Coordinates of C-alpha atoms in Angstrom, one line a residue:
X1 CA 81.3 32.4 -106.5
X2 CA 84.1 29.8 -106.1
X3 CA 83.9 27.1 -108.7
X4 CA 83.3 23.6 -107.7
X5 CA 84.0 20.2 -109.4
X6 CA 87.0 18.8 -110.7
X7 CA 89.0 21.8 -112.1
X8 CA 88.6 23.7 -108.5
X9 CA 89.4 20.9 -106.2
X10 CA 92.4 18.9 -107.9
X11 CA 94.9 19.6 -110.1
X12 CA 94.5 17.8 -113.2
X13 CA 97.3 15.9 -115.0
X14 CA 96.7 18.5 -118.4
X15 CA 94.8 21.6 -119.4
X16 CA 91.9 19.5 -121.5
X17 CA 88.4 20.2 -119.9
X18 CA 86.9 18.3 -117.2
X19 CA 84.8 15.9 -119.3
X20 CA 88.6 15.1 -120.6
X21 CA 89.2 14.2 -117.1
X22 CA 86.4 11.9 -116.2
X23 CA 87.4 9.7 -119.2
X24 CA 91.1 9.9 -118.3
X25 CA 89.6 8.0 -114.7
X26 CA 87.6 5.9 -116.6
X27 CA 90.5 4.6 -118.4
X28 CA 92.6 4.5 -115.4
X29 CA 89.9 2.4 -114.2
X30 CA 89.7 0.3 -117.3
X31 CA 93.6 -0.1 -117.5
X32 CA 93.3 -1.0 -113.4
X33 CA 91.0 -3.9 -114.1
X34 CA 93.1 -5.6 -116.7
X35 CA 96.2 -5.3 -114.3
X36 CA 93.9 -6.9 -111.9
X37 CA 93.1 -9.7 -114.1
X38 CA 96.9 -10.1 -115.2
X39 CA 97.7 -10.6 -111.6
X40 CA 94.7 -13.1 -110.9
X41 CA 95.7 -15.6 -113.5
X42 CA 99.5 -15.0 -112.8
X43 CA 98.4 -16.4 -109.1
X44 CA 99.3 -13.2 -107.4
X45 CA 99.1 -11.9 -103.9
X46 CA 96.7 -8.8 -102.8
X47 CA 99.9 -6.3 -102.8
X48 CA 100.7 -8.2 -106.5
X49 CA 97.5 -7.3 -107.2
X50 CA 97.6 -3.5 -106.3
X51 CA 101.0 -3.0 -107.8
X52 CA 100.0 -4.5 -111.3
X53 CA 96.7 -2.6 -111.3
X54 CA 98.5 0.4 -110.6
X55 CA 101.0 -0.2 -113.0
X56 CA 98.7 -0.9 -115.7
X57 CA 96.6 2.3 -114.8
X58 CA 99.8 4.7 -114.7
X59 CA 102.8 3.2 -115.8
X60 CA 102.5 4.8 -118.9
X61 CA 101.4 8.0 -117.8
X62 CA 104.2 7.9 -115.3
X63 CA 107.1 7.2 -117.7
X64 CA 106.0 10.5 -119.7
X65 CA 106.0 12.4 -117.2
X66 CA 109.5 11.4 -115.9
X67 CA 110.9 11.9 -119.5
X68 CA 109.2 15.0 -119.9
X69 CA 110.5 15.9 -116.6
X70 CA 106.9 17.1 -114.7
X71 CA 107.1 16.8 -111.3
X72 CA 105.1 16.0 -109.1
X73 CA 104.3 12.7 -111.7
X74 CA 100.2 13.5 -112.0
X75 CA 99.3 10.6 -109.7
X76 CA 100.7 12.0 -107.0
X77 CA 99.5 15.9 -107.6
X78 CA 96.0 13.9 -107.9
X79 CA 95.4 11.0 -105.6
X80 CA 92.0 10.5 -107.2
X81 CA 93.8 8.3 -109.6
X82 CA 95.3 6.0 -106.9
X83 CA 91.8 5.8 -105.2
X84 CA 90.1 4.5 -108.7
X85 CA 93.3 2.2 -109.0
X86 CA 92.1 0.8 -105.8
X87 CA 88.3 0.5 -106.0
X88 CA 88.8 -1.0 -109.6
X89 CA 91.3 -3.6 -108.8
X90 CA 89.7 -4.6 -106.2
X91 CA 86.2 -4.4 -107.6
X92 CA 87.9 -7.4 -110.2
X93 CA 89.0 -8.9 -107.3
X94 CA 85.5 -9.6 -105.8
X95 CA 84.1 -10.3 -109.0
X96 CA 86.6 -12.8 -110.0
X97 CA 87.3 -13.7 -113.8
X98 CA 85.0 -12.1 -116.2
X99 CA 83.0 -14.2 -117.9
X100 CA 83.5 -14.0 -122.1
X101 CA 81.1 -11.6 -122.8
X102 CA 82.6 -9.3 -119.7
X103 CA 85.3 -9.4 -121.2
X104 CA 84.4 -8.5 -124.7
X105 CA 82.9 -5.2 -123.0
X106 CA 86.5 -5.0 -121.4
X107 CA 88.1 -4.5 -124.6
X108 CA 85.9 -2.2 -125.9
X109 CA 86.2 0.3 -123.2
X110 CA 89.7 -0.8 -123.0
X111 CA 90.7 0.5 -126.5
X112 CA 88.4 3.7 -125.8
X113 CA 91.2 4.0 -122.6
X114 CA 93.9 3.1 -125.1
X115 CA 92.8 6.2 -127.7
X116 CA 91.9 8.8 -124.6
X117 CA 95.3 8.0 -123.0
X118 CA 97.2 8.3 -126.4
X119 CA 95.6 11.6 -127.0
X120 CA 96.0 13.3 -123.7
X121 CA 99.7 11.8 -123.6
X122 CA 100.3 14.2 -126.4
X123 CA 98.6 17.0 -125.7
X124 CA 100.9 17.2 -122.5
X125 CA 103.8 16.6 -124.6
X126 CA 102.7 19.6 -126.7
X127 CA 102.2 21.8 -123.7
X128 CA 105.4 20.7 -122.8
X129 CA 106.9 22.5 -126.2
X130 CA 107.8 18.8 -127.2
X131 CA 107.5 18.7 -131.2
X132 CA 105.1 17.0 -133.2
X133 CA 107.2 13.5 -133.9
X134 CA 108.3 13.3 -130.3
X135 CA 105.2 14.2 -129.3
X136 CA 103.3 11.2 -130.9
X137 CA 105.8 8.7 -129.6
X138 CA 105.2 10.4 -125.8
X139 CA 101.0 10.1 -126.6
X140 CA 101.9 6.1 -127.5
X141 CA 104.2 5.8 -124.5
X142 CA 101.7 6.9 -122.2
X143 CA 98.9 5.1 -123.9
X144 CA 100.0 1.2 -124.1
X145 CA 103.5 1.9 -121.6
X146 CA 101.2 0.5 -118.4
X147 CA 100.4 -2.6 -120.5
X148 CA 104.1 -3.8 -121.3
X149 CA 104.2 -3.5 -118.2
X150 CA 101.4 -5.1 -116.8
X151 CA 102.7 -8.2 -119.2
X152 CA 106.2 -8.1 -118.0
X153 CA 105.4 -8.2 -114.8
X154 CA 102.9 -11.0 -115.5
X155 CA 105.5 -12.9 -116.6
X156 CA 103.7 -12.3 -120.4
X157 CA 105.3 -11.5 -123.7
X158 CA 103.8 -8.1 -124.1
X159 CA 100.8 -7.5 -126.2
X160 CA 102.2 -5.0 -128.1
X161 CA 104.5 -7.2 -129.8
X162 CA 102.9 -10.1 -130.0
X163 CA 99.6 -9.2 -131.8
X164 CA 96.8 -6.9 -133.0
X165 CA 97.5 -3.4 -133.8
X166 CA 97.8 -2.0 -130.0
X167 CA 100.7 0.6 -130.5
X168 CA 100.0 0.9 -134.3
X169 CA 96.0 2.2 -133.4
X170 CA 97.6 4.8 -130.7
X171 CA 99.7 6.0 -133.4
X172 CA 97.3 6.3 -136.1
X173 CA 94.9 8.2 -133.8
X174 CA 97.5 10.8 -132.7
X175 CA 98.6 11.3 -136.0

């Protein structure tokens, strides 16, 4: 019998099992939404609104890929992604700002995004043959690259440098 669901139908970004999957779209989604947000308060357009949602969502994912040299880049093997990029953004868009305590919840399912992303990042560096040190810096690339980003195109210093331990929790989690 031919096997339906996600593993028959697409071809997913990595090898990881399909629950692996479903998170990866919920933190594409996740990651979308902030872009979103980003490009609300920076005043932005409906297309300035796509791209930074979909920059957010894949940037990072996208830059690993191009240095690990995988082509087609995921999104584009898997248009799934660009269809949650779109629903999300402009899901944001029709609910306008999140109140405080929405976006409390955004942060906690945005660092869940930040630790799935960072550990599928370099489990496709290690399938890759990519050692272990490179390897962590490709799960960190791919896990906080969509949000520099997101805040250079926002016209933001990026979060990553400016505070909390962003890049420091993606690294402690791979390692």
């Amino acid at each position: 019998a031919a096997q339906l669901g996600p593993a028959r139908l697409i071809s997913r970004p990595y090898t990881a099992g399909p629950m692996i999957y479903w998170f990866d779209l919920m933190g594409v989604a996740v990651f979308a939404v902030s872009g979103a947000l980003a490009a609300m308060q920076a005043g932005l357009d409906l297309f300035g609104l796509l791209v930074l949602a979909a920059m957010t969502a894949v940037g990072g994912g996208t830059l690993r890929d191009l240095l690990l040299n995988r082509h087609p880049v995921f999104w584009m093997k898997d248009t799934r992604y660009l269809l949650v990029i779109i629903a999300s953004a402009l899901a944001a868009l029709a609910l306008g700002p999140f109140p405080e305590h929405g976006l409390q919840a955004l942060k906690l399912v945005d660092a869940l995004g930040l630790a799935l992303f960072a550990l599928c990042g370099t489990e496709i560096a290690e399938e890759q043959g990519v050692k272990p040190l490179p390897a962590l810096l490709m799960g960190t690339l791919t896990a906080t690259g969509g949000g520099v980003l997101r805040d250079v195109l926002s016209g933001q210093a990026p979060l990553l440098l400016r505070k909390d331990i962003y890049a420091t929790a993606a690294i402690g989690g791979i390692a």
